[in-house]
Structure formats: structure tokens, C-alpha cells
Tab-separated table of C-alpha atoms in Angstrom:
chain	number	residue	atom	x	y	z
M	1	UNK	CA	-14.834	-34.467	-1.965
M	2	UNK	CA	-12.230	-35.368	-4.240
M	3	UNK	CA	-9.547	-32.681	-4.516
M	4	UNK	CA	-9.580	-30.068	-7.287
M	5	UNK	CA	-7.574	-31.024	-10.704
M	6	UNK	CA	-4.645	-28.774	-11.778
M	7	UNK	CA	-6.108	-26.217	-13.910
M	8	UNK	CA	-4.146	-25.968	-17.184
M	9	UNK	CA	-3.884	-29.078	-19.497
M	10	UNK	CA	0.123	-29.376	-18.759
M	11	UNK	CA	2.020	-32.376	-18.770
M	12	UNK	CA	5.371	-32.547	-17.315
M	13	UNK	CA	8.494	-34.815	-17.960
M	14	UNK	CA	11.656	-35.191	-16.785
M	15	UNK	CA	14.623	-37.316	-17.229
M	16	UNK	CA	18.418	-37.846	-16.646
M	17	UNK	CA	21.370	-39.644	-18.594
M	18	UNK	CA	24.879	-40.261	-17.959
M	19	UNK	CA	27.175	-39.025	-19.933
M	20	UNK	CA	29.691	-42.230	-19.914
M	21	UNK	CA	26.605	-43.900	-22.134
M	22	UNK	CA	27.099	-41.169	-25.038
M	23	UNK	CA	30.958	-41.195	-24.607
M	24	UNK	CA	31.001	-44.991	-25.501
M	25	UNK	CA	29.205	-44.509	-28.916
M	26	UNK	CA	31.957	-41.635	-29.977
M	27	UNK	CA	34.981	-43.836	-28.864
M	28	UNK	CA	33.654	-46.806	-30.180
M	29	UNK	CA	35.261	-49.777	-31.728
M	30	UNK	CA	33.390	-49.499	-35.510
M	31	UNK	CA	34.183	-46.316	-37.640
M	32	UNK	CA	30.179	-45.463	-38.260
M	33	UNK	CA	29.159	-46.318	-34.631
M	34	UNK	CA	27.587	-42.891	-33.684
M	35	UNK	CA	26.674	-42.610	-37.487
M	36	UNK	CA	24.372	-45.318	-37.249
M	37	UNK	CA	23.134	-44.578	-33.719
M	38	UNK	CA	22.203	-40.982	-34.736
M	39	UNK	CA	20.459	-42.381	-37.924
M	40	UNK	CA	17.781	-44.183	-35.200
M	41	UNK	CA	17.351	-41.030	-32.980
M	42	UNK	CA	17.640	-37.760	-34.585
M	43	UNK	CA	15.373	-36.437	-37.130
M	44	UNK	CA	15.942	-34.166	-40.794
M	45	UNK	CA	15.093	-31.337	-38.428
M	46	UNK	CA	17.786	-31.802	-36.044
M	47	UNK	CA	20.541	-33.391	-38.011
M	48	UNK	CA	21.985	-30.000	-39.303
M	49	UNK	CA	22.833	-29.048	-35.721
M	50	UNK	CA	24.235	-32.791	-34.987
M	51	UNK	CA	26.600	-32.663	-37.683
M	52	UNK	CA	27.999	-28.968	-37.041
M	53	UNK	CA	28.881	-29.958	-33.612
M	54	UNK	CA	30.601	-32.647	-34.786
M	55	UNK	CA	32.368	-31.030	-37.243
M	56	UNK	CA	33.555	-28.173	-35.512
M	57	UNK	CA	34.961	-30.781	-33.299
M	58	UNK	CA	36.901	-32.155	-35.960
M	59	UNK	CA	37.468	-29.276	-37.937
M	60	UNK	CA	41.193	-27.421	-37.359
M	61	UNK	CA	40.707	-23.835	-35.557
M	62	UNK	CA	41.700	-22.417	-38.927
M	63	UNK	CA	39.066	-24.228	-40.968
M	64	UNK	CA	37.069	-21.439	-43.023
M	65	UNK	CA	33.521	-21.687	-42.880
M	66	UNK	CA	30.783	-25.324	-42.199
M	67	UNK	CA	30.394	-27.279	-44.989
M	68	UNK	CA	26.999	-28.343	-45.889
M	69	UNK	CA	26.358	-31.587	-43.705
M	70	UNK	CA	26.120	-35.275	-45.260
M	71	UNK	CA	24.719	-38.179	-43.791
M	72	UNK	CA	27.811	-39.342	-42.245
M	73	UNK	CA	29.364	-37.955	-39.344
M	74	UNK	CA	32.783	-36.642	-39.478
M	75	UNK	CA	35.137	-39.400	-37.997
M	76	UNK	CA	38.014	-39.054	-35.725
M	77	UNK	CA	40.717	-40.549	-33.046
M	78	UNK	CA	40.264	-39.472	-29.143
M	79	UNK	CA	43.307	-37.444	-28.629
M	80	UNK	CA	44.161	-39.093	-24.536
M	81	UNK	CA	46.094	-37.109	-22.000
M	82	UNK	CA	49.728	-38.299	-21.953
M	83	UNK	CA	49.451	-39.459	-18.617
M	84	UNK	CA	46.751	-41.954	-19.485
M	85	UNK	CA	48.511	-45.900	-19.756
M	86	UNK	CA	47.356	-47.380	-22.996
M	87	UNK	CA	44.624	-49.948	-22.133
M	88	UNK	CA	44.360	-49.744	-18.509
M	89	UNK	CA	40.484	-49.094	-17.761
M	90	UNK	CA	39.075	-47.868	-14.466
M	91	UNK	CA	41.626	-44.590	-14.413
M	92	UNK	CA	40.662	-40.999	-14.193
M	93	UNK	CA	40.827	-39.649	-17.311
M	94	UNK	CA	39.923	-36.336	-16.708
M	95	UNK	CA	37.701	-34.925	-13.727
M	96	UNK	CA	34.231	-36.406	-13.855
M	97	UNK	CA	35.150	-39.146	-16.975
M	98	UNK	CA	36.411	-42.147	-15.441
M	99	UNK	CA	36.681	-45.875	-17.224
M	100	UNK	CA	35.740	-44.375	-20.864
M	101	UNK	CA	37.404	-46.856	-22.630
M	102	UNK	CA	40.423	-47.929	-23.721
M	103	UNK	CA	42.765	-45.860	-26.187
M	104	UNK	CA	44.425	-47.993	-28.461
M	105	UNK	CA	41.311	-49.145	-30.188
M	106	UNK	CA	40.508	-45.877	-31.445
M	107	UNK	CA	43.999	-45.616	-33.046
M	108	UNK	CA	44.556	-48.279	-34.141
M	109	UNK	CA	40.905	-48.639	-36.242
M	110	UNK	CA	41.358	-44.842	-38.095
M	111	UNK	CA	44.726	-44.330	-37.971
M	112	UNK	CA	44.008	-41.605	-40.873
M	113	UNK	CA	40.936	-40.051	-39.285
M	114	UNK	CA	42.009	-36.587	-37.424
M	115	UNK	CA	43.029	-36.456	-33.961
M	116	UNK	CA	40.522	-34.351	-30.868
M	117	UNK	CA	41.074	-34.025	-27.836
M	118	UNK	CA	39.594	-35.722	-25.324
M	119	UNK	CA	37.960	-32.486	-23.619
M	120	UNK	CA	35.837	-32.008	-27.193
M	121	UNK	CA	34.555	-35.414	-26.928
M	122	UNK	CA	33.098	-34.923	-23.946
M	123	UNK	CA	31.251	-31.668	-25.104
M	124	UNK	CA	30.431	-33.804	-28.391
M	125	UNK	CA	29.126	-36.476	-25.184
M	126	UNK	CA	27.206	-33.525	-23.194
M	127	UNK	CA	25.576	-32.250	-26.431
M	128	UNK	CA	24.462	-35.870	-27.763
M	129	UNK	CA	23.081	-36.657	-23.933
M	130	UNK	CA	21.271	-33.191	-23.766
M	131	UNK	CA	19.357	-33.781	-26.540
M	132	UNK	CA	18.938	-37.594	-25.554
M	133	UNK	CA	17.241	-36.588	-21.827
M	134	UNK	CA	14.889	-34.260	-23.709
M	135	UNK	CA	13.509	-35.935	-26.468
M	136	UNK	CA	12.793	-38.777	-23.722
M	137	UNK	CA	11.334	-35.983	-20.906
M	138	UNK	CA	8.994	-35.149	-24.323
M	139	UNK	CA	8.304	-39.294	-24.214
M	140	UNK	CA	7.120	-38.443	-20.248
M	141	UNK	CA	5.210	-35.113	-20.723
M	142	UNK	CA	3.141	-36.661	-23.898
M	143	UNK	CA	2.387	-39.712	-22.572
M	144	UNK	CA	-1.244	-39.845	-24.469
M	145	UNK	CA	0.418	-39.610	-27.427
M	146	UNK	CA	2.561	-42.594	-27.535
M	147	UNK	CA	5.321	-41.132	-29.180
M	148	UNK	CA	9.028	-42.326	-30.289
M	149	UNK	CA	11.897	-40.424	-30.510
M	150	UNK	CA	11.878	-39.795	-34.055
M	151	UNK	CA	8.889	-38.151	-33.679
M	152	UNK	CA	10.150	-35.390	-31.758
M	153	UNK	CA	12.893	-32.842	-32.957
M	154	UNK	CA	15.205	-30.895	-30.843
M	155	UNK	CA	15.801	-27.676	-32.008
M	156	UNK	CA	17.506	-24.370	-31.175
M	157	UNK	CA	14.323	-21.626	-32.066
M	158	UNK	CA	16.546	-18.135	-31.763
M	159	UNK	CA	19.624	-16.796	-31.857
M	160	UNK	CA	19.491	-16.337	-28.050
M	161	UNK	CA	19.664	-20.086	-27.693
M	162	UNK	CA	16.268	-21.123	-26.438
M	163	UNK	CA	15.900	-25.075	-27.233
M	164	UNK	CA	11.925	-26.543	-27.781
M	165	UNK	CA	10.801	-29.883	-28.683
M	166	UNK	CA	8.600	-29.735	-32.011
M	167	UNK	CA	6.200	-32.688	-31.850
M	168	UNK	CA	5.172	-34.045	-35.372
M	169	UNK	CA	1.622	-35.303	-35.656
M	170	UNK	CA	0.948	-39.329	-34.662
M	171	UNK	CA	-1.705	-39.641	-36.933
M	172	UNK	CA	-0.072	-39.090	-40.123
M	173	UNK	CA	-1.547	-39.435	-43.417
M	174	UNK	CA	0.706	-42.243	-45.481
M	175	UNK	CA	1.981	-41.650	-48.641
M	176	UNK	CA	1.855	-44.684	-50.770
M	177	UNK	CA	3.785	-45.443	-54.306
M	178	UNK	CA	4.392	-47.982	-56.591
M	179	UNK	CA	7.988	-49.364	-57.101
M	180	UNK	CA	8.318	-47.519	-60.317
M	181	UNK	CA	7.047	-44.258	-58.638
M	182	UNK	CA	9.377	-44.761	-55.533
M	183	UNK	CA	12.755	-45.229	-57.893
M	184	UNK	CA	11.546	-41.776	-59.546
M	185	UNK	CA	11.483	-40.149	-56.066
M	186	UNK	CA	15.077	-41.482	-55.006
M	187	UNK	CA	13.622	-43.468	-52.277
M	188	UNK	CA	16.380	-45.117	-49.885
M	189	UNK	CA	16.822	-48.938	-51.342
M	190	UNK	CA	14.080	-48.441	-54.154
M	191	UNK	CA	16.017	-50.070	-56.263
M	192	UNK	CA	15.964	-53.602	-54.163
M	193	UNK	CA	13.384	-55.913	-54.798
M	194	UNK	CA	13.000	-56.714	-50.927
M	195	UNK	CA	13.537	-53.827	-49.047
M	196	UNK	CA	11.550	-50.468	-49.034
M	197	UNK	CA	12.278	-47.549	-46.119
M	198	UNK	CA	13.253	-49.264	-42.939
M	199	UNK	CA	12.434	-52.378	-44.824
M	200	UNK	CA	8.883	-51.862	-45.157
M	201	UNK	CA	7.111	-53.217	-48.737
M	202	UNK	CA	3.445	-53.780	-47.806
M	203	UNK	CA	1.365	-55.412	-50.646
M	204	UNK	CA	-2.515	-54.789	-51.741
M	205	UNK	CA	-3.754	-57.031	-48.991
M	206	UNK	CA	-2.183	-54.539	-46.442
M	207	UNK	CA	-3.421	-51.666	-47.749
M	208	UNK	CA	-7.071	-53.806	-48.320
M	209	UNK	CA	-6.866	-54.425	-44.871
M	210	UNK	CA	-6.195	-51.385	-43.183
M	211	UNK	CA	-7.424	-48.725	-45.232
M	212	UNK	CA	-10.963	-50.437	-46.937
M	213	UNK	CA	-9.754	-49.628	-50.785
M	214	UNK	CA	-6.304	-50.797	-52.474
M	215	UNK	CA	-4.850	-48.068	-54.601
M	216	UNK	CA	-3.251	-50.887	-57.087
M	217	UNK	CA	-4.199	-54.562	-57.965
M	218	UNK	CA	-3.966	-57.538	-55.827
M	219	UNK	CA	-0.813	-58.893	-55.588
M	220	UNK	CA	1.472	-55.475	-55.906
M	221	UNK	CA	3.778	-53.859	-53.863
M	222	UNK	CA	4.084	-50.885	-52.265
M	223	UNK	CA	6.675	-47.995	-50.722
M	224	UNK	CA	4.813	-46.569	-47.632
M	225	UNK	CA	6.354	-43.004	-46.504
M	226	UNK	CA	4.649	-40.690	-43.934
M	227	UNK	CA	3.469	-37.414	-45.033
M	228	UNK	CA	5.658	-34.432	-45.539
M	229	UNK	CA	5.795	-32.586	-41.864
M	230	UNK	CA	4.066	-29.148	-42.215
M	231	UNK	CA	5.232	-26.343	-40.070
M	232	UNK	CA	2.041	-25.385	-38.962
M	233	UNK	CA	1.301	-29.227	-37.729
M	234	UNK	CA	3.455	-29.315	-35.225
M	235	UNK	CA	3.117	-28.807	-31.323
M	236	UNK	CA	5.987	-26.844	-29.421
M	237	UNK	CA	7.095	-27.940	-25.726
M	238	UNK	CA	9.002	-25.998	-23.555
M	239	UNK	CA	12.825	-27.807	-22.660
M	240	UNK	CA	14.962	-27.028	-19.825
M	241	UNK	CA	18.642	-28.725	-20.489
M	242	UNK	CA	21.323	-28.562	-17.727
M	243	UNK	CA	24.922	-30.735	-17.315
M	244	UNK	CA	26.339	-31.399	-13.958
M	245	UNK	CA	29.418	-33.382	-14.218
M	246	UNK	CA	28.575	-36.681	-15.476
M	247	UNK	CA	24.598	-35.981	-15.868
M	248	UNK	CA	22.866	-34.274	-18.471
M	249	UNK	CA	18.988	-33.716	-17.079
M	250	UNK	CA	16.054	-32.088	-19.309
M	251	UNK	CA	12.636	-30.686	-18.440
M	252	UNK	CA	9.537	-30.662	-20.943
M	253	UNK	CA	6.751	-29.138	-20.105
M	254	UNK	CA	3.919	-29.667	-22.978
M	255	UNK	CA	-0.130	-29.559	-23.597
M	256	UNK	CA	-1.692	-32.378	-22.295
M	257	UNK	CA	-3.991	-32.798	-24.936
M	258	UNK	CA	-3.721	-33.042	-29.079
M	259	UNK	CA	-4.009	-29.606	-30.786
M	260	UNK	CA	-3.956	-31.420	-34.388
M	261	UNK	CA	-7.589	-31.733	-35.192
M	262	UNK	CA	-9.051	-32.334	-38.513
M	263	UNK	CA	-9.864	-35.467	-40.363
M	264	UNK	CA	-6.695	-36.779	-42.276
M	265	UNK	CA	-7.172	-39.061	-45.076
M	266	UNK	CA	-4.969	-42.289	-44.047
M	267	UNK	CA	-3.389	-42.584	-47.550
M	268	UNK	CA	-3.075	-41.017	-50.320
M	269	UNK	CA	-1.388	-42.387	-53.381
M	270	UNK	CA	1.355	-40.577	-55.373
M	271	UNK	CA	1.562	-40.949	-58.911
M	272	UNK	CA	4.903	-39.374	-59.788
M	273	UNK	CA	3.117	-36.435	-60.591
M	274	UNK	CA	4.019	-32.853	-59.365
M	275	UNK	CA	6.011	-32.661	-56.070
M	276	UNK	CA	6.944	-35.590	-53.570
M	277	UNK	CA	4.339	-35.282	-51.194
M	278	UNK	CA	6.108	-37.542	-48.306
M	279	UNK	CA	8.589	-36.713	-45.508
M	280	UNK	CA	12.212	-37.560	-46.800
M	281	UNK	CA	14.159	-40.408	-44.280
M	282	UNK	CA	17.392	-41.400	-44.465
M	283	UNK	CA	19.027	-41.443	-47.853
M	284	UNK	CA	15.664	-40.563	-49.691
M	285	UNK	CA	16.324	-37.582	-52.445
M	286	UNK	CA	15.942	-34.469	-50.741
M	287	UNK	CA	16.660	-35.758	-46.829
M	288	UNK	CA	19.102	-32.936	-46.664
M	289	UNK	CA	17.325	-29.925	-48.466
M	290	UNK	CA	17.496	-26.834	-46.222
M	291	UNK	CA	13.931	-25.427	-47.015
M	292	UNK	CA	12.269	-27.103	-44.292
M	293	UNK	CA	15.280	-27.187	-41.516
């Protein structure tokens, strides 16, 4: 007889990352380095939280209150122990951060940009890592879903400090507009001929193709954004985050099976009438708007 199945619909996930990895993209050689990197991984959800830690990194112990965040990081220079040589790699910098990199290119590229010390970065490290390890033990515990990273948001649920994973739906509708109706929405590059959001312009014979009816003529173009994320569509997993030296490790526990039921159209065309009905990305009008964070 074959053995008995576990009996809740539970998927588990876990995973580990160093914390050298996340300490090379905040002491790196280009200004907008972890700018760029946290543009691929974090969502509108989590970026609030991304750029407070950063700036209360940055910020002087007598700063009055958190500015409202922007969509670049703060920038600074690692502040290195005096007893660190300048450019000599494979030293202990400080215990349990060995071979981080080498000082002088950090100084020498923002010689303007404030100064932290070395012991912030690494919490700046642990917090980027901690976030990495879960969003990819999400990856592990939702394998039928086939998810990327952007699709899952980080995010601290209470004052107590609890962190869950809030899983947007796969399946989202698209939200599809003209180029006239994407430069009234503030889309991110609208304005270029050749690139839409993350470069994608599809034309009539795309949208022909995949979803049986064009909503323009043949031959136009297009401005494809996903749906705007309701907070009743998404899934909650459980996350476990712990730091041990140079480790960060997080646990997800989630349902094995998709709770979004429901026919959704596949697109729906916007006519610059009434509200944007599409998820904001990067630089799109309204990206940072604190009603939904």
C-alpha cells in the first residue's frame, strides 16, 4: 500500500544566502548599483521599507523625522575601520566580513555622498539578504505557481514585527492602452517611440494572437501593464527569517494549491477614462502613492 499523503495542502521552502553577495552590491563600484538591483527584485509594496532602512543608515542621529521615499536609494561612502590597509583584500574587516572589497573605490567615486560605518552596512547587507532568502523560500514553497520574485512582496504585517510573503495572482488580467492613453497615465518611457514598460510594445497581431479580438486596428501599438493588485487577491505565507554570522536563512510555509478562483478576463482595454486601472512599475505616475502600501 502506498503510504498515506500529508494531510494539509502545505508547501514548504527554504533557502540560505550569504551575506558577502548583498555587501558587494552596497560597496559597489557604480553610484546606482543597489538602486538598480532593487528596481529588479523588490516590489511597490516593499520598497517603502527598503528605502527607510537605507535612509536611516544614511541619515545623521539627529535627522528629524523619514522623508517620503523616491525611487533612488540614498547613496553613501563605507566608513572602514582605521586599521583596515587601503586596497589590500582578503583581511578581516570586522568579525564574520572578510574580503568585502576594497576601500578606496568607494571614496574615491562619491567623494560628496555621506560617510557610514561599516557596521550599518552590514545590517543594510543582513536586511537586503533576509528579504532575498525569503522571497526565494516563497519560489520553493509555490512551486505550482511558477512565480518570480516580483511577484512576491515582503512585508512587515504588525507592529510586533511579524514578516509574511503576500503572493500576487499569476494569472493577471492585462491592462492594455494606446500610446496616447499611456502618455496620459505617466507611463515609464511613454513618451519613446520604441520602448514601453520593461520595453514591452506589442502590436495588434499580438494581441490577435493571444487573446482572439484586437482592441485597435492592425498595425498599432500597444502599452501592456498588469492589473492593479487588489488586497483581497492576494495569498499570505508564513516567513521565518534568522542571521547567523555570514548567513541569512528564511522559511515559507504556504498553501499548496491556488485560492484565486474566478474567471479573469485576459485584457481589458483602458480608454483614459476614469481611474488607471493597472498596477504602477517603476517610474509610472503613482508608483509611490501610499494608499495601497
Amino acid at each position: 500500500m502506498a503510504p498515506k499523503p500529508f494531510p494539509f495542502p502545505v508547501g514548504v521552502g527554504v533557502d540560505i544566502c550569504h551575506l558577502k553577495r548583498f555587501f558587494r552590491i552596497l560597496n559597489s563600484r557604480q553610484d546606482d548599483n543597489a538602486t538598480r538591483w532593487a528596481k529588479k527584485v523588490f516590489t511597490r509594496q516593499e520598497w517603502p521599507g527598503i528605502w527607510q532602512s537605507f535612509h536611516r543608515a544614511v541619515a545623521s542621529s539627529d535627522a528629524s523625522g523619514s522623508p517620503r521615499p523616491q525611487l533612488s536609494l540614498p547613496k553613501f561612502r563605507v566608513e572602514w575601520p582605521g586599521k583596515q590597509k587601503p586596497g589590500v583584500r582578503g583581511t578581516t574587516l570586522e568579525p564574520g566580513i572578510d574580503d568585502m572589497g576594497s576601500p578606496p573605490l568607494i571614496n574615491e567615486l562619491s567623494p560628496a555622498a555621506p560617510s557610514i560605518p561599516i557596521s550599518k552596512v552590514r545590517v543594510l547587507a543582513q536586511h537586503l539578504a533576509g528579504r532575498w532568502a525569503a522571497k526565494e523560500a516563497t519560489v520553493k514553497a509555490s512551486r505550482h505557481r511558477k512565480l518570480l520574485l516580483k511577484d512576491i512582496s515582503i512585508v512587515q504585517c504588525n507592529p510586533l514585527g511579524s514578516v509574511h510573503a503576500l503572493i500576487a495572482p499569476k494569472h493577471a488580467t492585462d491592462i492594455v492602452m494606446s500610446p496616447e492613453v499611456a502618455i496620459k497615465r505617466d507611463l515609464s518611457k511613454a513618451q519613446s517611440p520604441n520602448a514601453g514598460t520593461c520595453g514591452q510594445i506589442v502590436n495588434s497581431q499580438f494581441v490577435s494572437n493571444t487573446q482572439t479580438t484586437s482592441p485597435h486596428g492592425a498595425g498599432g501599438r500597444f502599452f501592456i501593464r498588469k492589473a492593479r493588485i487588489r488586497e483581497e487577491d492576494q495569498q499570505i505565507a508564513e516567513i521565518s527569517i534568522s542571521h547567523d554570522n555570514e548567513y541569512a536563512v528564511a522559511v515559507c510555509m504556504a498553501l499548496a494549491e491556488d485560492s484565486h478562483s474566478g474567471d479573469r478576463p485576459r485584457w481589458i482595454l483602458d480608454d483614459g477614462l476614469g481611474e488607471p486601472l493597472h498596477e504602477p512599475e517603476w517610474g509610472d505616475s503613482g508608483y509611490l502613492e501610499g494608499e495601497d502600501l
